[in-house]
């Protein structure tokens, strides 16, 4: 068990730190929270800066346009960027953290060449079209269907809660390609251009008032057969690869950001007098333990090779996601107690974060679903009912 | 960075598990429970077992080889203490381990060394040869032993009716004499406390992992309404949270064994205490009426977890330390650069 940097890791850390010190002050001011086009531009600008400096797709395989770095180096990247207060992946979440990795793992060389460089450069933004009005937790109940006509799929149906759909160029889309097959056996994973005729995006408001997600109505949308990643009707397996990236690694950087927030909270408490309340202090101390250990768990999973590359979703991703989503909610509930009446101002960043934290136990598989997965696949308990 | 245990570390853990299965199997635990329950605070810790633990290296493994140790570090110590916690080995394991090399006989298990970490309670006083006083800036050692006043240098010692049948306790009501016993020069009290705290956390982790296994096994086998109770989601979700809690504590304990920073050790203890206590309670609940019986082992894990929780940095103290650490460095500075 070794947690120290190797010489290479240390060099990498120091070089990155230096680059961040020089680069972050040159960034434009962050855009207003609810202005999605401006946020897209900002997030993509940051991604472009990373790309130009050689930090994009660090741990992606070289044949996917990445640098083939070890998971340890990737974690150092997350640690240093978050610690320095660098921008969040934002609109590039899907592309960088799960659609891109899925294409890297399952795509053909031509597909990798078509989509991955654009993701890494921050040129193209992706969204995720998995959930449907009748298929949420029970994702395999999805009905959006595709009919094959020569070398195109004609897709009809609807998707819901699609984050960043308004500003996305591509959608990782799950469709039914064989309605006669058992439900898990008739699904395919397609890359759909959002500009295709027949795609309608209807923004939906979140409880925070933002149009962060949308409903997609798909009316005879043509998608070339060459845009299918994986075999026809093998999309369920491919989607499990996507979900394993989404649950396993996508939130790792946020743990570091939460630790930074926690330290800010402690300083705020000291300044506003709440520090004298031992029950509040002890909650902060407890959160410190949780987030410290969550970060160590991330390192453990990365070193144990649990960070997914291919194959079935690792149970460890569900364990992490379950713990992290609840810890994040506790973090911002504690922030509210610390702020007192000031927490009733929805403009306060911690209040905004408190609202958004409510989605963490729902999106990317609810806490109940994570617990089902842990029980059945991690502990070998009989299939639940 | 490579956080995985090395193959040597994995082999060490496996050896410890085999050793404990042979030397301290369940029927041995149960006999100890029944004997101790009858004896109350006047226990006699099994000296043969203590010596065997000593010979197997449980106390000496971090001493240099020229002092009869194995020259290993805290990561290895934590792995074998986790196994001891799984098996519910009784006795002041952490205190004797940190006394190795300081108190004659501790390293090879010839002596039983217990500890008093500030005012409060002390375990296995009647069996101990020595008591470490670790609550102050310097570490002192007092002779102890059998007899009406097991530790003559301590002000008063009041035997308790022990909550955990295999952990007899004495209460020390008054303040400790600052200059009692012999001062151990060249010993860093803070380091010694850190080591003992983390070793206790490792035992809690082992107990948490064991009650998780017991709960899952029971959930697979016990049938009600025509199916294993583990098919009921309410039961499954309890088990899932037990696993998540255990994994979080394990990440904390193993990381702390590598970094040995004050805040990581506190985090490890806090999370391992919570995992041990809550897993034991969940395990008890899932066993139904049997969980409330003396016959099942669940209560032994719960009671031991309650005792260990109060030893070497109880949760309130750990939380306060962790809160303070947030003001120091934000808690996020990587320490390895
Ligand atoms: C902010 C946000 C962003 C999102 N972004 C996207 C996106 O970009 N793309 C996308 O495809 N989807 C997205 N989603 C959708 C998300 O994946 C689903 O909301 C989620 O999977 C739950 O599905 P549902 O909403 O249909 O709830 P339901 O499945 O109807 O669940 C309702 C309740 O029932 C419980 N439940 C359901 N089944 C079980 C069971 N078997 N056992 C126990 N309890 C059960 C759930 O835990 C939940 O509490 C997003 C959601 C949110 C909140």
XYZ file of C-alpha atoms and ligand atoms in Angstrom:
775
model
C 0.000 0.000 0.000
C 1.728 3.097 -1.224
C 0.167 6.528 -1.515
C 3.224 8.577 -2.336
C 3.873 9.989 -5.779
C 6.422 8.237 -7.932
C 9.024 10.534 -9.422
C 7.034 10.764 -12.670
C 3.843 11.469 -10.789
C 5.524 14.183 -8.810
C 6.910 15.826 -11.941
C 3.496 15.687 -13.504
C 1.900 17.252 -10.432
C 4.371 20.106 -10.260
C 4.173 20.853 -13.973
C 0.386 20.879 -13.849
C 0.363 23.066 -10.759
C 2.598 25.530 -12.485
C 0.462 25.537 -15.615
C -2.690 26.107 -13.557
C -1.057 28.981 -11.713
C -0.264 30.665 -14.995
C -3.474 29.785 -16.864
C -6.364 30.236 -14.450
C -5.955 34.024 -14.091
C -6.237 34.386 -17.878
C -9.707 32.765 -18.066
C -12.757 34.937 -18.768
C -15.224 35.440 -15.897
C -17.657 32.514 -15.530
C -21.033 33.066 -17.233
C -24.376 33.348 -15.414
C -25.538 29.974 -14.051
C -28.674 29.732 -16.186
C -27.228 30.913 -19.513
C -26.533 27.544 -21.136
C -25.124 28.741 -24.481
C -22.675 30.965 -22.614
C -21.817 28.106 -20.283
C -21.207 25.828 -23.232
C -18.809 28.365 -24.711
C -17.037 28.772 -21.391
C -16.749 25.030 -20.678
C -15.525 24.329 -24.219
C -12.981 27.132 -23.983
C -11.564 25.550 -20.857
C -11.485 22.134 -22.521
C -9.638 23.664 -25.467
C -7.055 25.145 -23.119
C -6.539 21.717 -21.549
C -6.228 20.185 -24.993
C -3.645 22.697 -26.158
C -1.584 22.135 -23.019
C -1.662 18.335 -23.458
C -4.031 17.589 -20.574
C -7.111 16.424 -22.503
C -7.946 12.722 -22.350
C -5.011 12.067 -20.053
C -5.965 8.525 -19.112
C -7.720 7.654 -22.359
C -5.851 5.035 -24.384
C -3.511 6.436 -27.013
C -5.447 4.760 -29.822
C -8.419 6.844 -28.675
C -6.436 10.065 -28.870
C -5.560 10.062 -25.189
C -2.220 10.049 -23.424
C -2.521 6.582 -21.912
C -1.737 7.901 -18.431
C -2.196 5.667 -15.401
C -5.301 6.050 -13.235
C -2.995 7.511 -10.566
C -1.925 10.352 -12.866
C -5.532 11.012 -13.765
C -6.386 11.330 -10.080
C -3.528 13.773 -9.614
C -4.999 15.782 -12.460
C -8.382 15.875 -10.732
C -6.804 16.669 -7.386
C -4.727 19.563 -8.643
C -7.321 21.121 -10.946
C -10.031 21.055 -8.297
C -7.683 22.286 -5.612
C -6.687 25.213 -7.779
C -10.354 26.015 -8.370
C -10.246 25.290 -12.110
C -13.553 25.196 -14.037
C -15.752 22.136 -13.791
C -16.269 19.877 -16.870
C -19.820 21.232 -17.100
C -21.360 20.802 -20.546
C -18.615 18.330 -21.443
C -19.656 15.912 -18.710
C -21.275 13.361 -21.019
C -18.705 13.589 -23.795
C -15.632 13.423 -21.612
C -16.826 11.239 -18.805
C -19.047 8.595 -20.345
C -19.966 8.840 -24.048
C -16.334 9.372 -25.078
C -14.998 6.567 -22.866
C -17.710 4.263 -24.230
C -16.679 5.023 -27.810
C -13.047 4.546 -26.826
C -13.862 1.128 -25.399
C -16.465 -0.119 -27.865
C -16.146 1.960 -31.043
C -14.433 1.086 -34.320
C -11.224 2.921 -35.264
C -13.263 5.055 -37.684
C -15.779 5.951 -34.992
C -13.030 6.889 -32.567
C -11.433 9.095 -35.187
C -14.759 10.754 -35.990
C -15.886 11.633 -32.475
C -13.118 11.503 -29.931
C -10.799 14.297 -31.134
C -13.743 16.700 -31.242
C -14.665 15.809 -27.665
C -11.101 16.237 -26.473
C -10.722 19.605 -28.225
C -13.975 20.892 -26.765
C -15.486 21.268 -30.246
C -18.498 19.023 -29.771
C -20.820 18.559 -26.841
C -22.734 15.366 -26.096
C -25.885 14.532 -24.218
C -27.365 11.278 -22.959
C -30.678 9.986 -24.305
C -31.309 6.949 -22.128
C -34.298 7.744 -19.880
C -37.820 7.846 -21.253
C -41.128 8.797 -19.701
C -41.923 5.116 -19.127
C -38.354 3.891 -18.638
C -36.357 5.390 -15.787
C -34.981 2.993 -13.219
C -36.301 0.235 -15.435
C -34.186 1.386 -18.341
C -34.706 -1.817 -20.340
C -38.381 -0.870 -20.690
C -37.384 1.805 -23.212
C -39.617 2.078 -26.264
C -38.021 4.588 -28.632
C -37.593 2.439 -31.686
C -35.454 2.385 -34.781
C -36.451 0.844 -38.092
C -33.633 -0.038 -40.426
C -33.995 1.298 -43.949
C -30.919 0.323 -45.974
C -28.003 2.016 -44.250
C -29.952 4.269 -41.935
C -32.006 3.792 -38.798
C -35.223 5.771 -38.701
C -35.810 6.626 -35.056
C -39.103 7.581 -33.425
C -39.991 8.101 -29.782
C -39.147 10.362 -26.898
C -36.487 10.820 -24.254
C -36.708 12.768 -21.038
C -34.487 14.513 -18.484
C -31.771 14.853 -21.116
C -29.172 17.129 -19.541
C -27.570 19.828 -21.729
C -29.710 18.780 -24.722
C -30.187 22.420 -25.626
C -26.515 22.919 -26.301
C -25.484 19.425 -27.440
C -24.231 18.390 -30.876
C -24.574 14.656 -30.334
C -26.693 12.335 -28.292
C -25.772 8.877 -27.034
C -29.108 7.288 -27.704
C -30.552 3.942 -26.663
C -33.167 2.616 -29.090
C -35.068 -0.601 -29.582
C -33.949 -2.306 -32.786
C -35.774 -5.609 -32.271
C -39.181 -5.372 -30.662
C -39.723 -9.137 -30.790
C -36.576 -9.984 -28.791
C -36.516 -10.197 -24.974
C -36.213 -6.647 -23.632
C -32.479 -6.649 -22.954
C -31.661 -8.265 -26.288
C -33.255 -5.802 -28.688
C -31.505 -2.532 -27.820
C -28.803 -0.640 -29.751
C -26.538 2.313 -28.813
C -26.500 5.073 -31.453
C -24.744 8.398 -31.841
C -27.439 10.772 -33.032
C -26.687 14.249 -34.404
C -28.869 16.727 -32.519
C -29.176 18.827 -35.682
C -30.888 16.016 -37.616
C -34.351 16.784 -38.985
C -37.055 15.421 -36.677
C -35.261 16.165 -33.411
C -37.233 18.552 -31.192
C -35.764 19.754 -27.918
C -38.272 20.973 -25.337
C -36.455 22.466 -22.391
C -37.703 21.408 -18.957
C -37.148 23.462 -15.829
C -35.428 21.932 -12.853
C -36.556 22.759 -9.318
C -33.704 25.258 -9.298
C -35.419 27.113 -12.133
C -32.823 26.307 -14.763
C -33.404 24.603 -18.105
C -30.598 22.179 -17.466
C -32.470 19.257 -18.936
C -35.015 18.710 -21.674
C -37.447 16.410 -23.337
C -36.442 15.093 -26.765
C -39.117 14.284 -29.264
C -37.810 12.154 -32.101
C -39.943 11.972 -35.223
C -38.505 9.794 -37.979
C -34.943 10.902 -37.327
C -32.406 9.338 -39.700
C -29.242 8.032 -38.112
C -26.651 6.315 -40.337
C -26.065 2.667 -39.448
C -22.370 3.551 -39.160
C -23.275 5.613 -36.091
C -24.154 2.499 -34.122
C -21.537 1.712 -31.489
C -21.324 -2.023 -30.801
C -23.369 -4.666 -32.571
C -27.017 -4.300 -33.418
C -29.097 -5.494 -30.453
C -26.021 -5.529 -28.198
C -26.736 -2.022 -26.924
C -27.716 -3.106 -23.425
C -24.203 -4.380 -22.813
C -22.735 -1.186 -24.306
C -24.995 0.914 -22.090
C -23.672 -0.935 -19.048
C -20.191 0.161 -20.094
C -21.479 3.736 -20.275
C -23.103 3.497 -16.845
C -19.988 1.991 -15.306
C -18.034 5.053 -16.421
C -20.801 7.346 -15.258
C -21.012 5.829 -11.761
C -17.428 4.752 -11.333
C -15.276 7.652 -12.328
C -17.329 10.611 -13.444
C -17.795 12.057 -9.957
C -14.251 11.531 -8.680
C -13.138 15.108 -9.216
C -16.164 16.446 -7.384
C -14.976 14.817 -4.169
C -11.941 17.084 -4.160
C -14.158 20.075 -4.873
C -16.370 19.123 -1.929
C -13.319 19.031 0.324
C -12.458 22.525 -0.785
C -16.001 23.678 -0.024
C -15.810 22.043 3.383
C -12.699 24.019 4.250
C -14.456 27.210 3.092
C -17.389 26.294 5.285
C -15.122 25.901 8.329
C -13.613 29.339 7.723
C -17.042 30.869 7.232
C -18.225 29.310 10.499
C -15.237 30.743 12.306
C -15.975 34.182 10.889
C -19.724 34.223 11.528
C -19.574 32.794 15.039
C -21.244 29.460 14.259
C -17.937 27.740 15.057
C -18.800 28.065 18.750
C -21.624 25.578 18.272
C -20.025 22.224 18.978
C -22.745 20.259 17.220
C -22.054 22.145 14.019
C -18.312 21.761 14.448
C -18.731 18.058 14.919
C -20.801 17.768 11.765
C -18.034 19.521 9.867
C -15.517 17.137 11.395
C -17.607 14.155 10.421
C -17.944 15.410 6.846
C -14.191 15.827 6.761
C -13.832 12.134 7.657
C -16.342 11.093 5.021
C -14.861 13.096 2.174
C -11.296 12.168 3.137
C -12.231 8.502 3.027
C -14.252 8.932 -0.187
C -11.189 10.320 -1.882
C -9.119 7.405 -0.579
C -11.804 5.049 -1.845
C -11.498 6.641 -5.281
C -7.760 5.996 -5.200
C -8.344 2.449 -4.008
C -10.767 1.700 -6.819
C -8.473 3.276 -9.395
C -5.472 1.233 -8.250
C -7.471 -1.970 -7.922
C -8.341 -1.681 -11.594
C -11.987 -1.176 -10.699
C -12.037 1.980 -12.747
C -13.858 0.541 -15.697
C -12.411 0.210 -19.149
C -14.793 -2.324 -20.551
C -17.222 -4.887 -19.340
C -19.878 -5.003 -16.696
C -20.478 -2.122 -14.351
C -18.289 -2.597 -11.309
C -20.194 -2.796 -8.057
C -17.581 -0.511 -6.547
C -18.967 2.303 -8.724
C -22.375 1.817 -7.134
C -20.861 1.796 -3.643
C -19.061 5.042 -4.358
C -22.057 6.710 -6.008
C -24.363 5.752 -3.137
C -22.009 7.113 -0.481
C -20.985 10.197 -2.393
C -24.467 11.375 -3.345
C -25.659 11.237 0.252
C -22.484 12.852 1.600
C -22.935 15.704 -0.872
C -26.460 16.314 0.343
C -25.279 16.320 3.962
C -22.535 18.757 3.016
C -24.918 21.361 1.661
C -27.508 20.774 4.376
C -24.735 21.585 6.840
C -23.831 24.655 4.800
C -27.425 25.836 5.166
C -27.337 25.412 8.935
C -24.124 27.320 9.004
C -25.490 30.204 6.953
C -28.759 30.512 8.849
C -31.248 32.855 7.141
C -28.690 33.697 4.441
C -29.288 30.160 3.135
C -32.777 31.266 2.103
C -31.226 33.349 -0.669
C -31.340 31.143 -3.758
C -28.575 33.317 -5.154
C -26.113 32.057 -2.585
C -23.836 29.527 -4.291
C -24.196 27.029 -1.432
C -27.955 27.264 -1.631
C -27.836 26.716 -5.374
C -25.565 23.740 -4.748
C -27.930 22.492 -2.068
C -30.769 22.501 -4.578
C -28.721 20.735 -7.222
C -27.499 18.176 -4.675
C -31.068 16.902 -4.480
C -30.635 15.370 -7.935
C -27.567 13.343 -6.975
C -29.519 10.522 -5.370
C -31.724 10.290 -8.492
C -29.660 10.903 -11.625
C -27.318 8.156 -12.902
C -29.419 5.553 -11.097
C -31.295 6.262 -7.875
C -29.927 5.283 -4.472
C -32.479 2.485 -4.307
C -31.221 1.105 -7.616
C -27.591 1.326 -6.441
C -28.545 -0.621 -3.334
C -30.275 -3.257 -5.468
C -27.106 -3.598 -7.527
C -24.869 -3.899 -4.471
C -27.152 -6.476 -2.882
C -27.559 -8.649 -5.945
C -24.220 -8.308 -7.674
C -21.955 -7.377 -4.793
C -23.376 -9.574 -2.052
C -24.987 -12.312 -4.123
C -28.395 -11.953 -2.506
C -31.345 -13.423 -4.418
C -32.977 -11.228 -7.037
C -35.147 -8.752 -5.169
C -38.858 -8.196 -5.390
C 0.962 5.572 -6.014
C -0.212 2.014 -5.738
C -2.747 1.678 -2.975
C -3.256 -2.076 -3.391
C -1.883 -4.361 -0.688
C 1.272 -6.083 -1.918
C 1.287 -9.867 -2.249
C 3.308 -10.057 0.966
C 0.680 -8.015 2.749
C -2.088 -10.246 1.416
C -0.188 -13.335 2.503
C 0.330 -11.872 5.972
C -3.374 -11.251 6.340
C -4.198 -14.789 5.216
C -1.695 -16.202 7.698
C -3.227 -14.154 10.510
C -6.691 -15.401 9.594
C -5.556 -19.040 9.549
C -3.715 -18.618 12.821
C -6.753 -17.150 14.563
C -9.084 -19.788 13.139
C -6.854 -22.466 14.656
C -5.913 -20.749 17.914
C -9.086 -18.833 18.701
C -12.017 -20.550 16.967
C -15.610 -19.787 17.776
C -16.015 -22.422 20.502
C -13.014 -20.952 22.245
C -14.596 -17.502 22.081
C -17.826 -18.879 23.498
C -16.034 -20.650 26.354
C -14.235 -17.404 27.187
C -17.538 -15.570 27.167
C -19.139 -17.980 29.586
C -16.133 -18.105 31.914
C -15.726 -14.335 31.938
C -19.395 -13.706 32.430
C -19.127 -15.698 35.636
C -15.913 -13.997 36.770
C -16.978 -10.372 36.244
C -14.166 -7.857 36.626
C -11.884 -10.469 38.155
C -11.055 -11.997 34.846
C -8.028 -13.975 33.996
C -7.081 -13.257 30.446
C -5.889 -16.422 28.716
C -2.114 -16.151 29.061
C -1.554 -19.065 26.712
C -3.450 -17.248 23.974
C -1.611 -14.021 24.724
C 1.742 -15.758 24.398
C 0.654 -17.408 21.173
C -0.366 -14.021 19.798
C 3.022 -12.708 20.880
C 4.859 -15.556 19.190
C 2.846 -15.032 16.034
C 4.060 -11.428 15.974
C 0.831 -9.549 16.742
C 2.668 -7.288 19.187
C 6.214 -7.244 17.862
C 5.756 -7.030 14.126
C 6.791 -3.403 13.883
C 9.924 -3.778 16.009
C 13.230 -3.948 14.145
C 14.474 -7.448 13.453
C 17.411 -7.050 15.812
C 14.916 -6.461 18.634
C 13.036 -9.624 17.791
C 10.448 -7.990 15.540
C 9.645 -8.352 11.875
C 10.557 -4.794 10.866
C 7.143 -4.226 9.316
C 4.992 -1.104 9.388
C 1.509 0.092 10.216
C -0.082 -1.166 6.976
C 0.861 -4.705 8.008
C -0.146 -4.161 11.635
C -3.534 -2.873 10.520
C -4.176 -5.959 8.401
C -3.494 -8.389 11.258
C -5.465 -6.282 13.739
C -8.382 -6.296 11.332
C -8.290 -10.078 11.542
C -8.139 -9.941 15.346
C -11.227 -7.722 15.293
C -13.031 -10.204 13.030
C -12.320 -13.018 15.454
C -13.173 -10.884 18.520
C -9.855 -11.701 20.181
C -10.174 -10.390 23.753
C -7.598 -8.315 25.546
C -5.770 -4.991 25.356
C -4.277 -5.769 21.943
C -3.550 -2.197 20.885
C -2.000 -1.241 24.230
C 0.254 -4.291 24.326
C 1.263 -3.694 20.708
C 2.316 -0.103 21.327
C 4.088 -1.192 24.528
C 6.271 -3.642 22.629
C 9.873 -2.536 22.951
C 8.959 -0.201 25.850
C 7.635 -2.576 28.481
C 9.525 -5.833 29.053
C 7.569 -8.870 27.950
C 5.048 -6.989 25.824
C 6.633 -7.881 22.502
C 6.443 -11.642 22.935
C 3.165 -11.695 24.816
C 4.752 -12.651 28.141
C 3.256 -9.490 29.614
C -0.246 -8.122 29.296
C -0.137 -4.357 29.038
C -3.297 -2.307 29.279
C -3.665 1.448 29.008
C -5.412 4.406 30.531
C -5.802 7.155 27.984
C -7.062 9.896 30.274
C -9.599 9.552 33.069
C -12.206 6.907 32.430
C -12.069 3.163 32.235
C -9.289 0.670 31.835
C -9.727 -2.837 30.446
C -8.363 -6.118 31.807
C -6.741 -4.437 34.788
C -6.793 -7.559 36.931
C -4.901 -9.508 34.288
C -2.431 -6.823 33.356
C 1.215 -6.729 34.313
C 1.497 -3.051 33.515
C -0.652 -0.029 32.765
C 0.411 2.618 30.285
C -0.710 6.118 31.179
C -1.009 7.829 27.837
C -3.321 10.750 28.477
C -0.625 13.362 29.071
C 2.293 14.869 27.217
C 4.554 12.047 28.430
C 3.943 8.316 28.678
C 4.211 6.611 32.047
C 4.082 2.971 32.980
C 2.736 1.563 36.210
C 3.090 -1.934 37.535
C -0.189 -3.769 37.873
C -1.177 -7.187 38.989
C -3.542 -9.431 40.831
C -4.870 -8.733 44.243
C -7.451 -6.562 45.898
C -5.936 -3.391 44.428
C -4.788 -4.427 40.980
C -2.890 -1.220 40.361
C -1.634 0.125 43.686
C -0.311 3.354 42.144
C -3.692 4.372 40.796
C -5.893 6.459 43.096
C -9.002 4.276 43.200
C -10.183 1.593 40.875
C -13.824 0.606 40.842
C -14.709 -2.635 39.087
C -17.671 -2.370 36.712
C -20.072 -5.081 35.745
C -18.650 -5.391 32.236
C -20.959 -4.586 29.339
C -18.905 -6.768 27.019
C -18.472 -10.071 28.828
C -14.933 -10.536 27.498
C -13.741 -7.012 28.304
C -13.637 -6.524 32.069
C -13.403 -2.865 33.003
C -12.372 -0.785 35.984
C -13.368 2.815 36.375
C -10.820 5.372 37.557
C -12.913 8.162 39.028
C -10.276 10.620 40.183
C -7.682 12.627 38.319
C -4.516 10.731 37.486
C -1.334 11.499 39.365
C 0.854 13.367 36.908
C 4.051 11.704 38.016
C 2.806 8.192 38.690
C 4.973 5.254 37.823
C 7.956 5.352 35.610
C 8.222 7.866 32.817
C 9.161 6.325 29.480
C 11.740 8.687 28.116
C 12.214 8.990 24.397
C 8.610 7.989 23.735
C 6.409 10.345 21.796
C 3.017 10.225 23.497
C 1.217 11.612 20.493
C 2.690 8.982 18.157
C 1.876 6.225 20.586
C -1.730 7.383 20.814
C -1.996 7.615 17.036
C -0.796 4.051 16.637
C -3.105 2.682 19.309
C -6.044 4.615 17.868
C -5.529 3.256 14.386
C -5.026 -0.315 15.616
C -8.307 -0.030 17.486
C -9.953 1.285 14.318
C -8.590 -1.740 12.463
C -10.231 -4.061 14.989
C -13.505 -2.197 14.556
C -13.190 -2.592 10.797
C -12.675 -6.340 11.177
C -15.749 -6.615 13.354
C -17.808 -4.598 10.849
C -16.718 -6.877 8.014
C -17.611 -9.927 10.083
C -21.114 -8.764 10.999
C -21.689 -7.919 7.342
C -20.763 -11.489 6.403
C -22.973 -12.892 9.150
C -25.912 -10.769 8.018
C -25.539 -11.733 4.370
C -25.207 -15.405 5.152
C -28.300 -15.318 7.300
C -30.221 -13.369 4.660
C -29.399 -16.050 2.107
C -30.435 -18.959 4.290
C -33.321 -17.849 6.458
C -36.636 -18.352 4.659
C -39.902 -16.583 5.404
C -42.955 -16.171 3.181
C -41.518 -18.962 1.061
C -38.320 -17.247 0.061
C -34.968 -16.233 1.526
C -35.353 -13.000 3.479
C -32.459 -11.679 1.355
C -34.893 -11.464 -1.546
C -36.805 -8.725 0.276
C -35.618 -5.347 -0.739
C -35.911 -3.908 2.750
C -33.378 -6.529 3.825
C -31.185 -6.110 0.752
C -30.847 -2.384 1.259
C -29.770 -2.817 4.859
C -27.047 -5.198 3.649
C -25.970 -2.831 0.872
C -25.524 0.006 3.301
C -23.524 -2.266 5.595
C -21.176 -3.013 2.709
C -20.846 0.647 1.717
C -20.107 1.649 5.312
C -17.493 -1.083 5.629
C -15.779 -0.128 2.382
C -15.638 3.535 3.381
C -14.119 2.645 6.745
C -11.630 0.329 5.050
C -10.509 3.081 2.675
C -10.015 5.347 5.664
C -8.162 2.814 7.812
C -5.799 1.611 5.100
C -4.986 5.134 3.939
C -4.305 6.248 7.502
C -1.940 3.319 7.989
C 0.105 4.677 5.108
C 0.030 8.404 5.890
C -0.329 8.295 9.715
C -1.506 11.901 9.779
C -3.553 13.036 12.749
C -6.615 13.801 10.677
C -6.569 10.598 8.648
C -6.204 8.510 11.798
C -9.135 10.374 13.352
C -11.194 9.846 10.206
C -10.346 6.161 10.255
C -11.352 5.749 13.879
C -14.583 7.692 13.464
C -15.700 5.768 10.381
C -14.609 2.390 11.735
C -16.419 2.972 15.040
C -19.527 3.834 13.110
C -19.207 0.836 10.800
C -18.661 -1.569 13.706
C -21.549 -0.291 15.807
C -24.069 0.206 13.035
C -23.234 -3.030 11.237
C -23.606 -4.965 14.473
C -26.994 -3.364 15.063
C -28.157 -4.056 11.519
C -26.890 -7.625 11.785
C -28.797 -8.016 15.029
C -31.971 -6.700 13.434
C -31.719 -9.045 10.448
C -31.330 -12.035 12.764
C -34.726 -11.371 14.319
C -35.321 -12.984 17.725
C -32.149 -14.962 17.383
C -30.246 -11.674 17.163
C -31.414 -10.830 20.668
C -30.215 -14.138 22.084
C -27.105 -14.748 24.155
C -26.354 -17.731 21.911
C -25.810 -15.704 18.729
C -22.475 -13.889 18.454
C -23.992 -10.626 17.266
C -24.262 -9.097 20.715
C -20.594 -9.834 21.339
C -19.650 -7.760 18.298
C -21.988 -4.947 19.285
C -20.791 -4.807 22.867
C -17.141 -4.960 21.905
C -17.747 -2.238 19.317
C -19.337 -0.063 21.990
C -16.299 -0.554 24.213
C -13.731 0.109 21.470
C -15.664 3.205 20.432
C -14.963 4.760 23.833
C -11.286 3.807 23.740
C -8.544 5.787 22.016
C -10.376 8.770 20.628
C -14.146 8.493 21.005
C -16.207 9.993 18.152
C -16.719 13.419 19.713
C -12.990 13.860 20.097
C -12.287 12.631 16.559
C -14.894 14.984 15.131
C -13.472 17.979 16.964
C -9.984 17.185 15.723
C -11.228 16.780 12.177
C -13.071 20.078 12.349
C -9.932 21.852 13.515
C -7.941 20.250 10.719
C -10.248 21.977 8.238
C -9.069 25.342 9.511
C -5.425 24.299 9.375
C -4.910 23.266 5.816
C -8.314 22.903 4.341
C -7.747 19.199 4.770
C -6.942 18.820 1.106
C -3.287 19.544 0.746
C -1.700 16.391 -0.628
C 0.991 15.540 1.879
C 3.181 13.571 -0.393
C 4.689 16.438 -2.317
C -30.760 16.317 -12.806
C -31.031 15.092 -13.605
C -30.357 14.894 -14.787
C -30.600 13.778 -15.557
N -29.958 13.656 -16.740
C -30.226 12.604 -17.545
C -29.621 12.506 -18.814
O -28.854 13.360 -19.209
N -29.937 11.475 -19.599
C -30.785 10.479 -19.185
O -31.004 9.541 -19.915
N -31.396 10.542 -17.969
C -31.141 11.586 -17.144
N -31.763 11.679 -15.921
C -32.769 10.696 -15.575
C -32.399 9.737 -14.455
O -31.490 8.770 -14.920
C -33.697 9.102 -13.933
O -34.464 10.128 -13.356
C -33.468 8.010 -12.925
O -32.849 6.892 -13.513
C -34.772 7.571 -12.242
O -35.776 7.275 -13.167
P -37.225 7.938 -13.009
O -37.040 9.398 -12.925
O -38.078 7.411 -14.086
O -37.757 7.441 -11.619
P -38.468 6.048 -11.331
O -37.691 4.951 -11.928
O -39.907 6.143 -11.669
O -38.308 5.960 -9.760
C -39.215 6.565 -8.836
C -38.871 6.061 -7.439
O -39.049 4.644 -7.392
C -37.876 4.016 -6.955
N -37.734 2.732 -7.638
C -37.888 2.463 -8.959
N -37.618 1.185 -9.222
C -37.226 0.633 -8.057
C -36.791 -0.663 -7.671
N -36.637 -1.666 -8.551
N -36.481 -0.860 -6.382
C -36.595 0.145 -5.477
N -37.006 1.373 -5.772
C -37.319 1.614 -7.042
C -36.765 4.979 -7.322
O -35.614 4.761 -6.516
C -37.418 6.309 -7.095
O -37.307 6.638 -5.748
C -31.529 12.799 -15.125
C -32.185 12.975 -13.914
C -31.951 14.106 -13.146
C -32.675 14.264 -11.859
